[in-house]
Amino acid sequence: MKPTDESLLIDQASGAMNVSMSSGNGLLNTVALGCQAAMEFATTPRNFQNPFVVRKWLKQLRPDPISALRIKPNLRLPKKTLGFSFASNSLGLRGPEARDADNVLFGTSYAMGFGVDNGANWYELCLDPGRWLNLALPVGPAQQRALSHAYYHGRPRRALVLYFANFFPYAKRYHDFSGQADDVFEYFRWRHRYKDCARVMGKLPFKVAQALHKGNMLFLKSSRGVHLLDLNYGVLHRQSTGQLFENTVAAWRTLLQPFESVHVLRVPCKNEAAAESFPIHGLNAQRSTLDDNWEYFRSGLQRLPAITFQDLSRCFELEDYLLWDNHYNERGNRKLAHHVSLALQGRDVRAA
């Protein structure tokens, strides 16, 4: 079954699909947070829950025969367009594009870089652009392998993989898409017409009100403001997906096999970081599932020679993330750059 246009219009940018809120902090607290969130929703510039902001992002993307989805090449967007300055390279990707480099970066949008100004993305702070090729996109492993075959011409000495909670969901999404349609926009019903965004915006308050009692989402307050957390984000159970998990890990194993060494870093989503400070059952249950999925991914790649794993899921705080998005803010990018630098030096990040 195809996902609805409303869910993926929001999800492609930020990963938040179900708009609901828990009353776990008490009714008065919930109402107060809801009022603050409503005010911040309209004024926060990098709000990728707002379909009119998402509309601007979708207009920078295009269907692609190799990777299903690609950024338009050679973009140079000013800060006023998305709320942060944004650039793509000649490949329609982001960051370093040395095709003959010894080092390749893989991952989804966390590795791609999103949500902060040019110059503040984590890889710009710690990687030598002349020695790396960034093939990260919010797609599945089959699409990243196709990108590698098309553009990578170097000696595969080292691969860096930023594992994220959406690895298995994205693998499922693009597996379902493959062979079903030629246009990823049509298949997922992504729309960026003004009237479609207005329709989505009109439904959001009703979805919030309708789902208050379900506890599928939380508003949590940090020193930076109110965060929206989807308790279903990244949750995919192996038992309900047939061979998807096994096939996904096999695809990653094939992609990484040629490299002399592989570094896999698990970077946490906002919810995993929040679970460290907020002892809420829904967050803990979600983290348990995400822990299981990470362990399956890790164990499936262990047979590769010269591979190392580091789990950074306890290394970040809620304040490291954008308020209305799942990506890192400037502080989070600086922290990730520091951890990546240590990992590439062979040091234990968690001990640093």
XYZ file of C-alpha atoms in Angstrom:
352
model
C 0.000 0.000 0.000
C 1.295 3.423 -0.903
C 1.776 5.945 1.893
C -0.453 8.981 1.880
C 0.703 12.238 0.405
C 0.175 13.979 3.748
C 2.502 11.674 5.669
C 5.363 11.672 3.203
C 5.123 15.341 2.403
C 6.169 15.828 5.999
C 8.264 12.688 6.432
C 10.753 13.178 3.622
C 12.103 16.290 5.237
C 12.051 15.377 8.888
C 10.876 11.858 9.529
C 7.762 12.850 11.498
C 4.665 11.070 10.203
C 2.010 10.645 12.865
C 0.989 13.930 14.404
C -0.147 13.085 17.901
C 0.835 14.048 21.404
C 1.120 12.304 24.738
C -0.449 13.640 27.898
C 2.188 11.937 30.023
C 3.325 15.196 31.630
C -0.147 15.986 32.853
C -2.970 17.881 31.224
C -1.903 21.373 32.262
C 1.691 20.783 31.242
C 0.538 19.371 27.933
C -1.734 22.333 27.235
C 1.038 24.781 28.135
C 3.547 23.004 25.930
C 0.989 22.801 23.160
C 0.398 26.556 23.275
C 4.134 27.262 23.247
C 4.600 24.783 20.415
C 1.840 26.450 18.381
C 3.586 29.810 18.686
C 6.986 28.356 17.821
C 5.517 26.402 14.906
C 4.725 29.632 13.097
C 7.971 31.448 13.936
C 10.715 28.796 13.796
C 12.563 29.216 10.480
C 13.834 25.628 10.126
C 10.462 24.017 10.794
C 10.176 20.922 8.626
C 6.840 20.012 10.138
C 5.421 22.999 8.252
C 4.280 21.814 4.807
C 5.031 25.213 3.296
C 8.670 24.846 4.377
C 8.725 21.237 3.173
C 7.383 22.485 -0.138
C 10.535 24.558 -0.616
C 12.708 21.512 0.120
C 10.861 19.215 -2.263
C 11.362 21.737 -5.053
C 15.124 21.202 -4.715
C 14.807 17.455 -5.414
C 14.215 15.459 -8.590
C 13.526 11.843 -9.549
C 16.665 9.991 -10.601
C 17.145 6.752 -12.592
C 20.228 5.767 -10.576
C 19.357 6.650 -6.988
C 15.567 7.124 -7.278
C 15.945 10.541 -5.650
C 18.579 13.214 -6.153
C 19.186 16.823 -5.221
C 19.315 19.192 -8.159
C 23.009 19.701 -8.978
C 25.020 22.843 -8.277
C 22.443 24.492 -6.047
C 23.439 27.622 -4.142
C 20.488 28.565 -1.970
C 20.513 31.599 0.309
C 19.426 31.289 3.912
C 15.986 32.758 3.223
C 14.942 29.775 1.058
C 15.073 26.941 3.619
C 16.093 28.761 6.790
C 19.738 27.798 6.278
C 22.121 28.233 3.361
C 22.343 25.129 1.217
C 24.586 23.882 -1.577
C 24.738 20.752 -3.688
C 27.665 19.608 -5.793
C 27.909 18.680 -9.478
C 26.691 15.135 -8.752
C 23.461 16.291 -7.138
C 24.844 15.238 -3.765
C 26.331 17.195 -0.858
C 29.798 17.731 0.473
C 33.062 16.276 -0.855
C 32.912 14.845 -4.383
C 36.398 13.441 -5.013
C 35.445 10.483 -7.214
C 38.944 8.992 -7.135
C 39.354 9.342 -3.354
C 40.344 6.478 -1.085
C 37.562 7.296 1.386
C 33.794 7.122 0.898
C 30.971 8.264 3.164
C 27.628 6.431 3.253
C 24.389 7.102 5.110
C 21.079 8.896 4.954
C 20.367 12.601 5.494
C 22.410 12.780 8.725
C 25.506 11.882 6.728
C 24.331 13.976 3.752
C 24.123 17.108 5.877
C 20.896 19.025 6.462
C 19.541 21.883 8.549
C 22.577 24.107 9.142
C 24.374 26.714 7.058
C 27.084 25.856 4.569
C 30.319 25.494 6.481
C 28.591 24.174 9.610
C 27.847 20.629 8.394
C 29.760 18.043 10.387
C 31.896 16.779 7.484
C 32.980 20.324 6.632
C 34.424 20.517 10.141
C 36.458 17.300 10.142
C 36.968 15.725 6.676
C 39.450 16.747 3.980
C 37.218 17.319 0.921
C 39.991 16.306 -1.462
C 40.172 12.848 0.106
C 36.483 11.939 0.428
C 33.414 11.214 -1.670
C 30.051 11.675 0.052
C 27.417 9.326 -1.418
C 24.896 9.817 1.390
C 21.246 10.394 0.462
C 17.953 9.597 2.225
C 17.530 6.374 0.218
C 18.159 2.658 0.696
C 21.373 0.610 0.298
C 20.508 -0.491 -3.248
C 20.398 3.136 -4.354
C 23.662 3.956 -2.564
C 25.295 0.974 -4.239
C 24.085 2.230 -7.613
C 25.578 5.651 -6.853
C 28.871 4.009 -5.915
C 28.983 2.052 -9.167
C 28.190 5.162 -11.185
C 30.543 7.674 -9.587
C 33.226 6.080 -7.438
C 36.502 5.430 -9.277
C 39.013 5.381 -6.430
C 40.854 2.685 -4.532
C 38.397 1.578 -1.825
C 40.585 2.005 1.222
C 38.162 3.247 3.855
C 34.388 3.531 4.208
C 32.610 5.552 6.878
C 28.977 4.616 7.535
C 26.759 6.742 9.761
C 24.068 4.302 10.850
C 20.778 5.961 11.747
C 17.370 4.813 12.949
C 15.868 5.205 9.470
C 18.189 2.668 7.761
C 15.676 -0.174 7.735
C 12.564 1.988 7.102
C 14.267 3.644 4.124
C 15.376 0.259 2.814
C 11.757 -0.891 2.941
C 10.438 2.300 1.377
C 12.739 2.171 -1.620
C 12.470 -1.596 -1.978
C 8.705 -1.152 -2.271
C 9.245 1.613 -4.819
C 11.693 -0.316 -7.022
C 10.026 -1.766 -10.086
C 6.665 -0.231 -9.207
C 7.101 3.201 -10.776
C 9.615 5.383 -12.590
C 8.946 8.591 -10.693
C 9.537 8.632 -6.932
C 7.437 11.786 -6.618
C 4.433 10.140 -8.222
C 4.813 6.874 -6.308
C 4.998 8.537 -2.894
C 2.590 11.281 -3.923
C 4.937 14.057 -2.956
C 3.333 17.352 -3.836
C 4.695 20.855 -3.608
C 1.813 22.796 -5.096
C 0.586 25.533 -2.831
C -2.945 24.160 -2.608
C -1.680 20.715 -1.559
C 0.377 22.281 1.227
C -2.613 24.340 2.352
C -4.705 21.169 2.534
C -2.059 19.395 4.644
C -1.713 22.428 6.914
C -5.454 22.562 7.445
C -5.517 18.960 8.635
C -2.639 19.208 11.102
C -4.580 20.709 14.043
C -7.286 18.092 13.699
C -4.742 15.284 13.626
C -3.159 16.666 16.789
C -6.506 16.958 18.583
C -7.654 13.532 17.413
C -4.477 11.803 18.595
C -3.815 13.508 21.938
C -4.799 10.406 23.879
C -2.815 7.895 21.801
C 0.638 8.796 23.073
C 2.303 8.355 19.680
C 4.130 11.651 19.933
C 5.545 13.917 22.612
C 6.194 17.602 23.026
C 9.288 17.952 25.199
C 10.800 21.206 26.387
C 14.521 21.890 26.402
C 16.526 25.030 27.054
C 16.181 25.870 23.354
C 12.399 25.482 23.089
C 9.785 22.817 22.400
C 10.696 19.657 20.495
C 8.285 17.385 18.680
C 9.108 13.673 19.004
C 7.412 10.909 17.019
C 7.446 7.694 19.050
C 6.994 5.650 15.865
C 10.031 7.119 14.129
C 12.383 4.398 12.923
C 10.284 1.658 14.536
C 10.198 -1.349 12.233
C 9.887 -4.849 13.661
C 11.911 -7.584 12.028
C 9.219 -10.196 12.559
C 6.706 -8.286 10.433
C 8.858 -7.546 7.393
C 9.722 -10.940 5.961
C 13.256 -11.019 4.565
C 13.680 -7.239 4.550
C 16.177 -7.040 7.416
C 18.262 -9.909 6.123
C 18.276 -8.519 2.579
C 19.109 -5.015 3.791
C 22.124 -6.161 5.777
C 23.238 -8.323 2.846
C 23.042 -5.276 0.568
C 25.179 -3.232 2.939
C 27.649 -6.102 3.247
C 28.003 -6.245 -0.541
C 28.429 -2.481 -0.750
C 31.153 -2.386 1.915
C 32.986 -5.609 0.983
C 35.541 -3.966 -1.361
C 36.875 -1.570 1.289
C 40.059 -2.345 3.187
C 38.568 -0.911 6.391
C 35.070 0.104 7.440
C 34.032 2.375 10.312
C 30.373 2.191 11.337
C 29.116 4.845 13.751
C 25.631 4.668 15.171
C 24.344 8.235 15.478
C 21.198 8.687 17.579
C 17.938 10.237 16.522
C 16.409 12.918 18.723
C 14.221 10.417 20.552
C 17.161 8.245 21.559
C 18.926 11.288 22.973
C 15.783 12.418 24.804
C 15.380 9.005 26.429
C 18.570 9.695 28.382
C 16.980 12.633 30.214
C 13.245 11.857 30.133
C 12.260 8.520 31.729
C 9.097 8.106 29.645
C 7.822 4.624 28.833
C 7.106 5.400 25.180
C 10.624 6.710 24.608
C 12.175 3.716 26.345
C 10.065 1.269 24.342
C 11.044 2.991 21.115
C 14.721 2.973 22.064
C 14.526 -0.734 22.849
C 13.317 -1.456 19.308
C 15.956 0.810 17.790
C 18.622 -0.921 19.906
C 17.471 -4.295 18.578
C 17.629 -3.088 14.980
C 21.121 -1.675 15.472
C 22.294 -4.949 16.994
C 20.926 -6.893 14.021
C 22.703 -4.537 11.614
C 25.955 -4.737 13.573
C 25.933 -8.517 13.916
C 25.187 -8.935 10.211
C 28.272 -6.948 9.219
C 30.688 -8.419 11.764
C 31.999 -10.948 9.293
C 33.539 -8.198 7.166
C 37.302 -7.949 7.717
C 38.704 -4.829 9.389
C 35.357 -3.399 10.450
C 34.816 -1.380 13.627
C 31.606 -0.274 15.315
C 30.994 2.589 17.717
C 27.657 3.372 19.329
C 27.154 7.101 19.912
C 23.553 6.790 21.073
C 24.434 8.034 24.583
C 26.705 10.846 23.388
C 24.081 13.460 22.453
C 21.452 15.537 24.227
C 18.105 16.998 23.195
C 19.781 20.409 22.907
C 21.908 19.068 20.021
C 18.906 18.894 17.667
C 16.784 21.325 15.717
C 13.465 22.104 17.404
C 11.092 21.068 14.613
C 13.274 18.568 12.837
C 15.177 15.392 13.603
C 18.568 16.659 12.409
C 21.421 18.129 14.404
C 21.706 21.860 14.984
C 25.062 23.646 14.889
C 26.060 22.324 18.299
C 25.143 18.776 17.311
C 27.154 19.023 14.096
C 30.217 20.196 16.010
C 29.835 17.319 18.436
C 29.421 14.785 15.614
C 32.504 16.155 13.826
C 34.521 15.687 17.021
C 33.329 12.104 17.464
C 33.985 11.211 13.818
C 37.519 12.611 14.058
C 38.228 10.429 17.074
C 36.727 7.348 15.444
C 38.817 7.777 12.294
C 41.901 7.954 14.522
C 40.946 4.578 15.970
C 40.008 5.998 19.368
C 37.049 4.929 21.485
C 34.608 7.817 21.156
C 32.656 6.922 24.287
C 35.818 7.048 26.398
C 36.794 10.505 25.146
